[in-house]
């Protein structure tokens, strides 16, 4: 009976092959794009953010081969790319193209999101789109778990406030 | 519209979950970073390299394969150019050898000189 040392140590992942890394990246592409869309609310910007994240992931291929949770790592990379990309553009009420069940409501949400700061948008997307736990959100945004609840509360308040404008 | 704006936000995220993914993302066509996209000319970077980078940087059109083919075509063109240069040099050397060889008249004069000596 063979016992894998790698699988018996918690938190230790065996090194993935190049083919496995490629498969992870290939399967993650649609999910990464949709997460980028949830944060940016703009399809063209979401595409740029996803491309940027995929390039960064490809550059850090070695990291991706050994990281325990590749999806969590990819999420962190994407969120950082999104926050950086959104930080470059001014906060103006721009709205365009997510295909929505209720276009009016969707446009209103996109307009409201575009007036929030990038960190709040990332936080709301991780909480409501990804439906992550506070610990997972904290890991993705590199903030303490205790801070997540208060910042999420503040982000929701900011959204409500901007919505009413 | 929903009463609580956060509910509208959740509805928006539901739409995002089913949003169509662009073909460039599905196909995994990589865009070059912005500094390549706007083509900063590096010292020592060949025209072929720049063209390949430009092809890579064209969003959703060129793949790395296209860029590779382009650089290959450029390399072949460069080889042909070098071959032409070698031919030109060879032909010039041949001309020089011909011009330095004694002309028939001079050769005849040379033979006559020996004969008469």
PDB file of C-alpha atoms in Angstrom:
ATOM      1  CA  UNK A   1       0.000   0.000   0.000  1.00  0.00           C
ATOM      2  CA  UNK A   2       1.430   3.326  -1.064  1.00  0.00           C
ATOM      3  CA  UNK A   3       1.086   6.366   1.159  1.00  0.00           C
ATOM      4  CA  UNK A   4       1.630   9.763  -0.428  1.00  0.00           C
ATOM      5  CA  UNK A   5       3.681  11.987   1.866  1.00  0.00           C
ATOM      6  CA  UNK A   6       2.377  15.104   0.109  1.00  0.00           C
ATOM      7  CA  UNK A   7      -1.271  14.175   0.669  1.00  0.00           C
ATOM      8  CA  UNK A   8      -0.690  13.258   4.314  1.00  0.00           C
ATOM      9  CA  UNK A   9       0.641  16.693   5.299  1.00  0.00           C
ATOM     10  CA  UNK A  10      -2.120  19.297   5.686  1.00  0.00           C
ATOM     11  CA  UNK A  11      -1.628  22.402   3.559  1.00  0.00           C
ATOM     12  CA  UNK A  12       1.056  20.788   1.455  1.00  0.00           C
ATOM     13  CA  UNK A  13       0.273  20.307  -2.221  1.00  0.00           C
ATOM     14  CA  UNK A  14       2.330  18.187  -4.545  1.00  0.00           C
ATOM     15  CA  UNK A  15       3.849  20.112  -7.437  1.00  0.00           C
ATOM     16  CA  UNK A  16       1.518  20.195 -10.392  1.00  0.00           C
ATOM     17  CA  UNK A  17       2.668  19.417 -13.876  1.00  0.00           C
ATOM     18  CA  UNK A  18       2.650  22.062 -16.607  1.00  0.00           C
ATOM     19  CA  UNK A  19      -0.363  20.348 -18.174  1.00  0.00           C
ATOM     20  CA  UNK A  20      -2.282  20.517 -14.881  1.00  0.00           C
ATOM     21  CA  UNK A  21      -1.484  24.216 -14.507  1.00  0.00           C
ATOM     22  CA  UNK A  22      -2.608  24.820 -18.077  1.00  0.00           C
ATOM     23  CA  UNK A  23      -5.864  22.964 -17.393  1.00  0.00           C
ATOM     24  CA  UNK A  24      -6.493  25.015 -14.240  1.00  0.00           C
ATOM     25  CA  UNK A  25      -5.948  28.263 -16.150  1.00  0.00           C
ATOM     26  CA  UNK A  26      -8.115  27.117 -19.063  1.00  0.00           C
ATOM     27  CA  UNK A  27     -11.008  26.087 -16.820  1.00  0.00           C
ATOM     28  CA  UNK A  28     -10.736  29.235 -14.711  1.00  0.00           C
ATOM     29  CA  UNK A  29     -10.972  31.698 -17.620  1.00  0.00           C
ATOM     30  CA  UNK A  30     -14.803  32.094 -17.743  1.00  0.00           C
ATOM     31  CA  UNK A  31     -15.059  32.272 -13.950  1.00  0.00           C
ATOM     32  CA  UNK A  32     -12.286  34.895 -13.767  1.00  0.00           C
ATOM     33  CA  UNK A  33     -13.956  36.977 -16.479  1.00  0.00           C
ATOM     34  CA  UNK A  34     -17.322  36.897 -14.712  1.00  0.00           C
ATOM     35  CA  UNK A  35     -15.723  37.843 -11.402  1.00  0.00           C
ATOM     36  CA  UNK A  36     -13.954  40.717 -13.169  1.00  0.00           C
ATOM     37  CA  UNK A  37     -17.306  41.721 -14.677  1.00  0.00           C
ATOM     38  CA  UNK A  38     -18.962  41.625 -11.249  1.00  0.00           C
ATOM     39  CA  UNK A  39     -16.267  43.942  -9.867  1.00  0.00           C
ATOM     40  CA  UNK A  40     -15.862  46.303 -12.820  1.00  0.00           C
ATOM     41  CA  UNK A  41     -19.438  46.184 -14.199  1.00  0.00           C
ATOM     42  CA  UNK A  42     -17.970  46.884 -17.645  1.00  0.00           C
ATOM     43  CA  UNK A  43     -17.432  44.067 -20.170  1.00  0.00           C
ATOM     44  CA  UNK A  44     -14.464  45.635 -21.985  1.00  0.00           C
ATOM     45  CA  UNK A  45     -12.700  46.492 -18.747  1.00  0.00           C
ATOM     46  CA  UNK A  46     -13.471  43.009 -17.367  1.00  0.00           C
ATOM     47  CA  UNK A  47     -11.791  41.522 -20.433  1.00  0.00           C
ATOM     48  CA  UNK A  48      -8.666  43.639 -19.874  1.00  0.00           C
ATOM     49  CA  UNK A  49      -8.573  42.741 -16.176  1.00  0.00           C
ATOM     50  CA  UNK A  50      -8.931  39.029 -16.951  1.00  0.00           C
ATOM     51  CA  UNK A  51      -6.158  39.200 -19.558  1.00  0.00           C
ATOM     52  CA  UNK A  52      -3.935  41.026 -17.094  1.00  0.00           C
ATOM     53  CA  UNK A  53      -4.633  38.440 -14.376  1.00  0.00           C
ATOM     54  CA  UNK A  54      -3.965  35.540 -16.776  1.00  0.00           C
ATOM     55  CA  UNK A  55      -0.656  37.092 -17.859  1.00  0.00           C
ATOM     56  CA  UNK A  56       0.363  37.549 -14.216  1.00  0.00           C
ATOM     57  CA  UNK A  57      -0.678  33.972 -13.446  1.00  0.00           C
ATOM     58  CA  UNK A  58       1.298  32.680 -16.429  1.00  0.00           C
ATOM     59  CA  UNK A  59       4.343  34.650 -15.259  1.00  0.00           C
ATOM     60  CA  UNK A  60       3.994  33.118 -11.785  1.00  0.00           C
ATOM     61  CA  UNK A  61       3.592  29.637 -13.205  1.00  0.00           C
ATOM     62  CA  UNK A  62       5.943  28.183 -10.581  1.00  0.00           C
ATOM     63  CA  UNK A  63       3.756  29.561  -7.796  1.00  0.00           C
ATOM     64  CA  UNK A  64       0.676  28.072  -9.420  1.00  0.00           C
ATOM     65  CA  UNK A  65       2.358  24.686  -9.564  1.00  0.00           C
ATOM     66  CA  UNK A  66       2.850  24.522  -5.827  1.00  0.00           C
ATOM     67  CA  UNK A  67       0.105  26.649  -4.259  1.00  0.00           C
ATOM     68  CA  UNK A  68      -2.381  24.673  -2.140  1.00  0.00           C
ATOM     69  CA  UNK A  69      -5.546  26.331  -3.432  1.00  0.00           C
ATOM     70  CA  UNK A  70      -5.012  27.521  -6.984  1.00  0.00           C
ATOM     71  CA  UNK A  71      -8.482  29.058  -7.331  1.00  0.00           C
ATOM     72  CA  UNK A  72      -8.083  31.162  -4.205  1.00  0.00           C
ATOM     73  CA  UNK A  73      -4.681  32.285  -5.472  1.00  0.00           C
ATOM     74  CA  UNK A  74      -6.115  33.162  -8.913  1.00  0.00           C
ATOM     75  CA  UNK A  75      -8.952  35.056  -7.232  1.00  0.00           C
ATOM     76  CA  UNK A  76      -6.454  37.140  -5.257  1.00  0.00           C
ATOM     77  CA  UNK A  77      -4.491  37.893  -8.435  1.00  0.00           C
ATOM     78  CA  UNK A  78      -7.645  38.941 -10.274  1.00  0.00           C
ATOM     79  CA  UNK A  79      -8.942  41.116  -7.433  1.00  0.00           C
ATOM     80  CA  UNK A  80      -5.592  42.942  -7.254  1.00  0.00           C
ATOM     81  CA  UNK A  81      -5.626  43.462 -11.030  1.00  0.00           C
ATOM     82  CA  UNK A  82      -9.214  44.737 -10.832  1.00  0.00           C
ATOM     83  CA  UNK A  83      -8.521  47.169  -7.990  1.00  0.00           C
ATOM     84  CA  UNK A  84      -5.432  48.476  -9.825  1.00  0.00           C
ATOM     85  CA  UNK A  85      -7.321  48.848 -13.124  1.00  0.00           C
ATOM     86  CA  UNK A  86     -10.299  50.563 -11.489  1.00  0.00           C
ATOM     87  CA  UNK A  87      -7.975  52.865  -9.571  1.00  0.00           C
ATOM     88  CA  UNK A  88      -6.661  54.224 -12.880  1.00  0.00           C
ATOM     89  CA  UNK A  89     -10.035  55.428 -14.100  1.00  0.00           C
ATOM     90  CA  UNK A  90     -12.049  58.257 -12.551  1.00  0.00           C
ATOM     91  CA  UNK A  91     -15.227  57.501 -10.624  1.00  0.00           C
ATOM     92  CA  UNK A  92     -17.857  58.594 -13.135  1.00  0.00           C
ATOM     93  CA  UNK A  93     -21.312  57.187 -13.754  1.00  0.00           C
ATOM     94  CA  UNK A  94     -20.510  55.209 -16.898  1.00  0.00           C
ATOM     95  CA  UNK A  95     -22.807  52.390 -17.835  1.00  0.00           C
ATOM     96  CA  UNK A  96     -22.697  49.824 -20.577  1.00  0.00           C
ATOM     97  CA  UNK A  97     -23.579  46.394 -21.631  1.00  0.00           C
ATOM     98  CA  UNK A  98     -24.162  43.572 -19.115  1.00  0.00           C
ATOM     99  CA  UNK A  99     -27.034  41.537 -20.542  1.00  0.00           C
ATOM    100  CA  UNK A 100     -29.607  41.778 -17.809  1.00  0.00           C
ATOM    101  CA  UNK A 101     -32.985  40.354 -16.950  1.00  0.00           C
ATOM    102  CA  UNK A 102     -34.096  43.868 -16.016  1.00  0.00           C
ATOM    103  CA  UNK A 103     -32.015  46.343 -18.057  1.00  0.00           C
ATOM    104  CA  UNK A 104     -33.181  49.393 -16.109  1.00  0.00           C
ATOM    105  CA  UNK A 105     -32.194  47.918 -12.774  1.00  0.00           C
ATOM    106  CA  UNK A 106     -28.944  46.567 -14.153  1.00  0.00           C
ATOM    107  CA  UNK A 107     -27.966  49.971 -15.554  1.00  0.00           C
ATOM    108  CA  UNK A 108     -28.799  51.581 -12.218  1.00  0.00           C
ATOM    109  CA  UNK A 109     -26.587  49.065 -10.408  1.00  0.00           C
ATOM    110  CA  UNK A 110     -23.735  49.590 -12.863  1.00  0.00           C
ATOM    111  CA  UNK A 111     -24.022  53.352 -12.467  1.00  0.00           C
ATOM    112  CA  UNK A 112     -24.018  53.048  -8.693  1.00  0.00           C
ATOM    113  CA  UNK A 113     -21.053  50.660  -8.672  1.00  0.00           C
ATOM    114  CA  UNK A 114     -19.056  52.995 -10.899  1.00  0.00           C
ATOM    115  CA  UNK A 115     -19.292  55.672  -8.198  1.00  0.00           C
ATOM    116  CA  UNK A 116     -17.887  53.407  -5.474  1.00  0.00           C
ATOM    117  CA  UNK A 117     -14.190  53.047  -4.768  1.00  0.00           C
ATOM    118  CA  UNK A 118     -12.470  49.970  -6.255  1.00  0.00           C
ATOM    119  CA  UNK A 119     -11.858  48.258  -2.882  1.00  0.00           C
ATOM    120  CA  UNK A 120     -15.570  48.481  -1.991  1.00  0.00           C
ATOM    121  CA  UNK A 121     -16.564  47.073  -5.379  1.00  0.00           C
ATOM    122  CA  UNK A 122     -14.173  44.151  -4.922  1.00  0.00           C
ATOM    123  CA  UNK A 123     -15.495  43.564  -1.414  1.00  0.00           C
ATOM    124  CA  UNK A 124     -19.153  43.541  -2.556  1.00  0.00           C
ATOM    125  CA  UNK A 125     -18.377  41.191  -5.448  1.00  0.00           C
ATOM    126  CA  UNK A 126     -16.515  38.763  -3.208  1.00  0.00           C
ATOM    127  CA  UNK A 127     -19.341  38.776  -0.661  1.00  0.00           C
ATOM    128  CA  UNK A 128     -22.376  38.716  -2.978  1.00  0.00           C
ATOM    129  CA  UNK A 129     -21.090  37.291  -6.265  1.00  0.00           C
ATOM    130  CA  UNK A 130     -18.542  34.802  -4.976  1.00  0.00           C
ATOM    131  CA  UNK A 131     -20.450  34.319  -1.696  1.00  0.00           C
ATOM    132  CA  UNK A 132     -17.206  33.836   0.226  1.00  0.00           C
ATOM    133  CA  UNK A 133     -16.771  33.609   3.979  1.00  0.00           C
ATOM    134  CA  UNK A 134     -15.166  36.505   5.865  1.00  0.00           C
ATOM    135  CA  UNK A 135     -11.963  34.478   6.165  1.00  0.00           C
ATOM    136  CA  UNK A 136     -11.841  33.911   2.409  1.00  0.00           C
ATOM    137  CA  UNK A 137     -12.581  37.574   1.681  1.00  0.00           C
ATOM    138  CA  UNK A 138      -9.855  38.587   4.120  1.00  0.00           C
ATOM    139  CA  UNK A 139      -7.390  36.294   2.369  1.00  0.00           C
ATOM    140  CA  UNK A 140      -8.342  37.573  -1.082  1.00  0.00           C
ATOM    141  CA  UNK A 141      -8.041  41.233  -0.097  1.00  0.00           C
ATOM    142  CA  UNK A 142      -5.171  40.722   2.317  1.00  0.00           C
ATOM    143  CA  UNK A 143      -7.021  42.287   5.260  1.00  0.00           C
ATOM    144  CA  UNK A 144      -7.699  40.899   8.759  1.00  0.00           C
ATOM    145  CA  UNK A 145     -10.884  38.843   9.136  1.00  0.00           C
ATOM    146  CA  UNK A 146     -12.090  41.176  11.874  1.00  0.00           C
ATOM    147  CA  UNK A 147     -11.935  44.117   9.489  1.00  0.00           C
ATOM    148  CA  UNK A 148     -13.938  42.386   6.751  1.00  0.00           C
ATOM    149  CA  UNK A 149     -17.311  42.683   8.514  1.00  0.00           C
ATOM    150  CA  UNK A 150     -16.983  46.394   9.218  1.00  0.00           C
ATOM    151  CA  UNK A 151     -15.672  47.165   5.737  1.00  0.00           C
ATOM    152  CA  UNK A 152     -18.425  45.129   4.105  1.00  0.00           C
ATOM    153  CA  UNK A 153     -21.020  46.975   6.182  1.00  0.00           C
ATOM    154  CA  UNK A 154     -19.489  50.282   5.102  1.00  0.00           C
ATOM    155  CA  UNK A 155     -19.403  49.173   1.444  1.00  0.00           C
ATOM    156  CA  UNK A 156     -23.098  48.214   1.530  1.00  0.00           C
ATOM    157  CA  UNK A 157     -23.943  51.564   3.133  1.00  0.00           C
ATOM    158  CA  UNK A 158     -21.927  53.367   0.473  1.00  0.00           C
ATOM    159  CA  UNK A 159     -23.815  51.455  -2.214  1.00  0.00           C
ATOM    160  CA  UNK A 160     -27.191  52.338  -0.698  1.00  0.00           C
ATOM    161  CA  UNK A 161     -26.167  55.976  -0.361  1.00  0.00           C
ATOM    162  CA  UNK A 162     -24.990  56.198  -3.985  1.00  0.00           C
ATOM    163  CA  UNK A 163     -28.106  54.358  -5.159  1.00  0.00           C
ATOM    164  CA  UNK A 164     -30.343  57.075  -3.745  1.00  0.00           C
ATOM    165  CA  UNK A 165     -28.437  59.878  -5.480  1.00  0.00           C
TER     166      UNK A 165
ATOM    167  CA  UNK B   1     -37.124  47.791  -8.875  1.00  0.00           C
ATOM    168  CA  UNK B   2     -36.399  46.006  -5.610  1.00  0.00           C
ATOM    169  CA  UNK B   3     -36.791  47.904  -2.353  1.00  0.00           C
ATOM    170  CA  UNK B   4     -33.352  47.202  -0.931  1.00  0.00           C
ATOM    171  CA  UNK B   5     -30.593  48.315  -3.306  1.00  0.00           C
ATOM    172  CA  UNK B   6     -28.426  45.409  -2.128  1.00  0.00           C
ATOM    173  CA  UNK B   7     -31.075  43.038  -3.549  1.00  0.00           C
ATOM    174  CA  UNK B   8     -30.697  44.788  -6.900  1.00  0.00           C
ATOM    175  CA  UNK B   9     -26.968  44.293  -6.546  1.00  0.00           C
ATOM    176  CA  UNK B  10     -27.513  40.560  -6.041  1.00  0.00           C
ATOM    177  CA  UNK B  11     -29.740  40.468  -9.134  1.00  0.00           C
ATOM    178  CA  UNK B  12     -26.975  42.189 -11.099  1.00  0.00           C
ATOM    179  CA  UNK B  13     -24.477  39.579  -9.899  1.00  0.00           C
ATOM    180  CA  UNK B  14     -26.884  36.843 -11.032  1.00  0.00           C
ATOM    181  CA  UNK B  15     -26.745  38.356 -14.524  1.00  0.00           C
ATOM    182  CA  UNK B  16     -22.942  38.371 -14.320  1.00  0.00           C
ATOM    183  CA  UNK B  17     -22.966  34.638 -13.553  1.00  0.00           C
ATOM    184  CA  UNK B  18     -24.569  33.917 -16.916  1.00  0.00           C
ATOM    185  CA  UNK B  19     -22.917  36.712 -18.904  1.00  0.00           C
ATOM    186  CA  UNK B  20     -21.365  35.577 -22.189  1.00  0.00           C
ATOM    187  CA  UNK B  21     -17.592  35.231 -22.039  1.00  0.00           C
ATOM    188  CA  UNK B  22     -15.658  36.928 -24.894  1.00  0.00           C
ATOM    189  CA  UNK B  23     -14.069  34.571 -27.410  1.00  0.00           C
ATOM    190  CA  UNK B  24     -10.611  35.996 -26.713  1.00  0.00           C
ATOM    191  CA  UNK B  25     -10.899  34.861 -23.077  1.00  0.00           C
ATOM    192  CA  UNK B  26     -12.280  31.430 -23.991  1.00  0.00           C
ATOM    193  CA  UNK B  27      -9.567  30.906 -26.630  1.00  0.00           C
ATOM    194  CA  UNK B  28      -6.885  32.130 -24.234  1.00  0.00           C
ATOM    195  CA  UNK B  29      -5.492  34.713 -26.625  1.00  0.00           C
ATOM    196  CA  UNK B  30      -3.106  36.803 -24.589  1.00  0.00           C
ATOM    197  CA  UNK B  31      -2.789  40.519 -24.999  1.00  0.00           C
ATOM    198  CA  UNK B  32       0.594  42.042 -24.472  1.00  0.00           C
ATOM    199  CA  UNK B  33       1.043  44.525 -21.630  1.00  0.00           C
ATOM    200  CA  UNK B  34       0.284  48.158 -22.427  1.00  0.00           C
ATOM    201  CA  UNK B  35       3.946  49.112 -22.797  1.00  0.00           C
ATOM    202  CA  UNK B  36       4.328  46.590 -25.609  1.00  0.00           C
ATOM    203  CA  UNK B  37       0.896  47.456 -27.005  1.00  0.00           C
ATOM    204  CA  UNK B  38       2.013  51.052 -27.542  1.00  0.00           C
ATOM    205  CA  UNK B  39       5.309  49.864 -28.955  1.00  0.00           C
ATOM    206  CA  UNK B  40       8.213  51.344 -27.043  1.00  0.00           C
ATOM    207  CA  UNK B  41      11.190  50.737 -29.351  1.00  0.00           C
ATOM    208  CA  UNK B  42      13.975  49.127 -27.366  1.00  0.00           C
ATOM    209  CA  UNK B  43      17.609  49.554 -28.280  1.00  0.00           C
ATOM    210  CA  UNK B  44      18.786  46.524 -30.170  1.00  0.00           C
ATOM    211  CA  UNK B  45      15.324  45.117 -30.789  1.00  0.00           C
ATOM    212  CA  UNK B  46      15.131  44.021 -34.397  1.00  0.00           C
ATOM    213  CA  UNK B  47      12.405  45.014 -36.785  1.00  0.00           C
ATOM    214  CA  UNK B  48      11.243  41.393 -36.796  1.00  0.00           C
ATOM    215  CA  UNK B  49      10.970  41.350 -33.021  1.00  0.00           C
ATOM    216  CA  UNK B  50       8.999  44.578 -33.038  1.00  0.00           C
ATOM    217  CA  UNK B  51       6.659  43.269 -35.701  1.00  0.00           C
ATOM    218  CA  UNK B  52       6.154  40.065 -33.728  1.00  0.00           C
ATOM    219  CA  UNK B  53       5.413  42.095 -30.582  1.00  0.00           C
ATOM    220  CA  UNK B  54       2.992  44.263 -32.545  1.00  0.00           C
ATOM    221  CA  UNK B  55       1.215  41.153 -33.780  1.00  0.00           C
ATOM    222  CA  UNK B  56       1.003  39.795 -30.238  1.00  0.00           C
ATOM    223  CA  UNK B  57      -0.320  43.130 -29.041  1.00  0.00           C
ATOM    224  CA  UNK B  58      -3.224  43.248 -31.510  1.00  0.00           C
ATOM    225  CA  UNK B  59      -6.183  42.357 -29.278  1.00  0.00           C
ATOM    226  CA  UNK B  60      -8.323  39.374 -30.267  1.00  0.00           C
ATOM    227  CA  UNK B  61      -6.769  39.118 -33.710  1.00  0.00           C
ATOM    228  CA  UNK B  62      -3.284  37.711 -33.528  1.00  0.00           C
ATOM    229  CA  UNK B  63      -2.192  34.743 -31.504  1.00  0.00           C
ATOM    230  CA  UNK B  64       1.294  33.859 -30.416  1.00  0.00           C
ATOM    231  CA  UNK B  65       1.296  31.388 -33.302  1.00  0.00           C
ATOM    232  CA  UNK B  66       0.778  34.262 -35.768  1.00  0.00           C
ATOM    233  CA  UNK B  67       3.610  36.157 -34.141  1.00  0.00           C
ATOM    234  CA  UNK B  68       5.838  33.104 -34.372  1.00  0.00           C
ATOM    235  CA  UNK B  69       4.971  32.637 -38.059  1.00  0.00           C
ATOM    236  CA  UNK B  70       5.668  36.315 -38.694  1.00  0.00           C
ATOM    237  CA  UNK B  71       9.053  36.146 -36.998  1.00  0.00           C
ATOM    238  CA  UNK B  72       9.824  32.950 -38.935  1.00  0.00           C
ATOM    239  CA  UNK B  73       8.963  34.655 -42.240  1.00  0.00           C
ATOM    240  CA  UNK B  74      11.160  37.592 -41.285  1.00  0.00           C
ATOM    241  CA  UNK B  75      14.019  35.241 -40.390  1.00  0.00           C
ATOM    242  CA  UNK B  76      13.667  33.548 -43.779  1.00  0.00           C
ATOM    243  CA  UNK B  77      13.702  36.930 -45.531  1.00  0.00           C
ATOM    244  CA  UNK B  78      16.851  37.841 -43.608  1.00  0.00           C
ATOM    245  CA  UNK B  79      18.514  34.554 -44.654  1.00  0.00           C
ATOM    246  CA  UNK B  80      17.636  35.289 -48.309  1.00  0.00           C
ATOM    247  CA  UNK B  81      19.032  38.804 -47.940  1.00  0.00           C
ATOM    248  CA  UNK B  82      22.290  37.408 -46.513  1.00  0.00           C
ATOM    249  CA  UNK B  83      22.429  34.847 -49.348  1.00  0.00           C
ATOM    250  CA  UNK B  84      22.034  37.671 -51.867  1.00  0.00           C
ATOM    251  CA  UNK B  85      24.813  39.611 -50.145  1.00  0.00           C
ATOM    252  CA  UNK B  86      27.076  36.539 -50.283  1.00  0.00           C
ATOM    253  CA  UNK B  87      26.277  36.159 -53.990  1.00  0.00           C
ATOM    254  CA  UNK B  88      27.031  39.831 -54.605  1.00  0.00           C
ATOM    255  CA  UNK B  89      30.354  39.562 -52.785  1.00  0.00           C
ATOM    256  CA  UNK B  90      31.177  36.376 -54.679  1.00  0.00           C
ATOM    257  CA  UNK B  91      30.350  37.972 -58.010  1.00  0.00           C
ATOM    258  CA  UNK B  92      32.394  41.072 -57.146  1.00  0.00           C
ATOM    259  CA  UNK B  93      35.339  38.831 -56.135  1.00  0.00           C
ATOM    260  CA  UNK B  94      34.967  36.983 -59.421  1.00  0.00           C
ATOM    261  CA  UNK B  95      35.019  40.302 -61.338  1.00  0.00           C
ATOM    262  CA  UNK B  96      38.095  41.340 -59.424  1.00  0.00           C
ATOM    263  CA  UNK B  97      39.823  38.012 -60.194  1.00  0.00           C
ATOM    264  CA  UNK B  98      38.878  38.414 -63.825  1.00  0.00           C
ATOM    265  CA  UNK B  99      40.072  41.997 -63.994  1.00  0.00           C
ATOM    266  CA  UNK B 100      43.394  41.183 -62.346  1.00  0.00           C
ATOM    267  CA  UNK B 101      44.030  38.265 -64.718  1.00  0.00           C
ATOM    268  CA  UNK B 102      46.214  39.139 -67.724  1.00  0.00           C
ATOM    269  CA  UNK B 103      44.202  40.095 -70.760  1.00  0.00           C
ATOM    270  CA  UNK B 104      44.829  38.049 -73.935  1.00  0.00           C
ATOM    271  CA  UNK B 105      46.739  40.953 -75.445  1.00  0.00           C
ATOM    272  CA  UNK B 106      49.005  41.263 -72.449  1.00  0.00           C
ATOM    273  CA  UNK B 107      49.440  37.480 -72.420  1.00  0.00           C
ATOM    274  CA  UNK B 108      50.510  37.503 -76.011  1.00  0.00           C
ATOM    275  CA  UNK B 109      52.940  40.309 -75.284  1.00  0.00           C
ATOM    276  CA  UNK B 110      54.249  38.345 -72.303  1.00  0.00           C
ATOM    277  CA  UNK B 111      54.787  35.213 -74.475  1.00  0.00           C
ATOM    278  CA  UNK B 112      56.475  37.272 -77.117  1.00  0.00           C
ATOM    279  CA  UNK B 113      58.762  38.762 -74.527  1.00  0.00           C
ATOM    280  CA  UNK B 114      59.800  35.315 -73.315  1.00  0.00           C
ATOM    281  CA  UNK B 115      60.192  34.097 -76.868  1.00  0.00           C
ATOM    282  CA  UNK B 116      62.400  36.942 -77.833  1.00  0.00           C
ATOM    283  CA  UNK B 117      64.472  36.783 -74.633  1.00  0.00           C
TER     284      UNK B 117
END
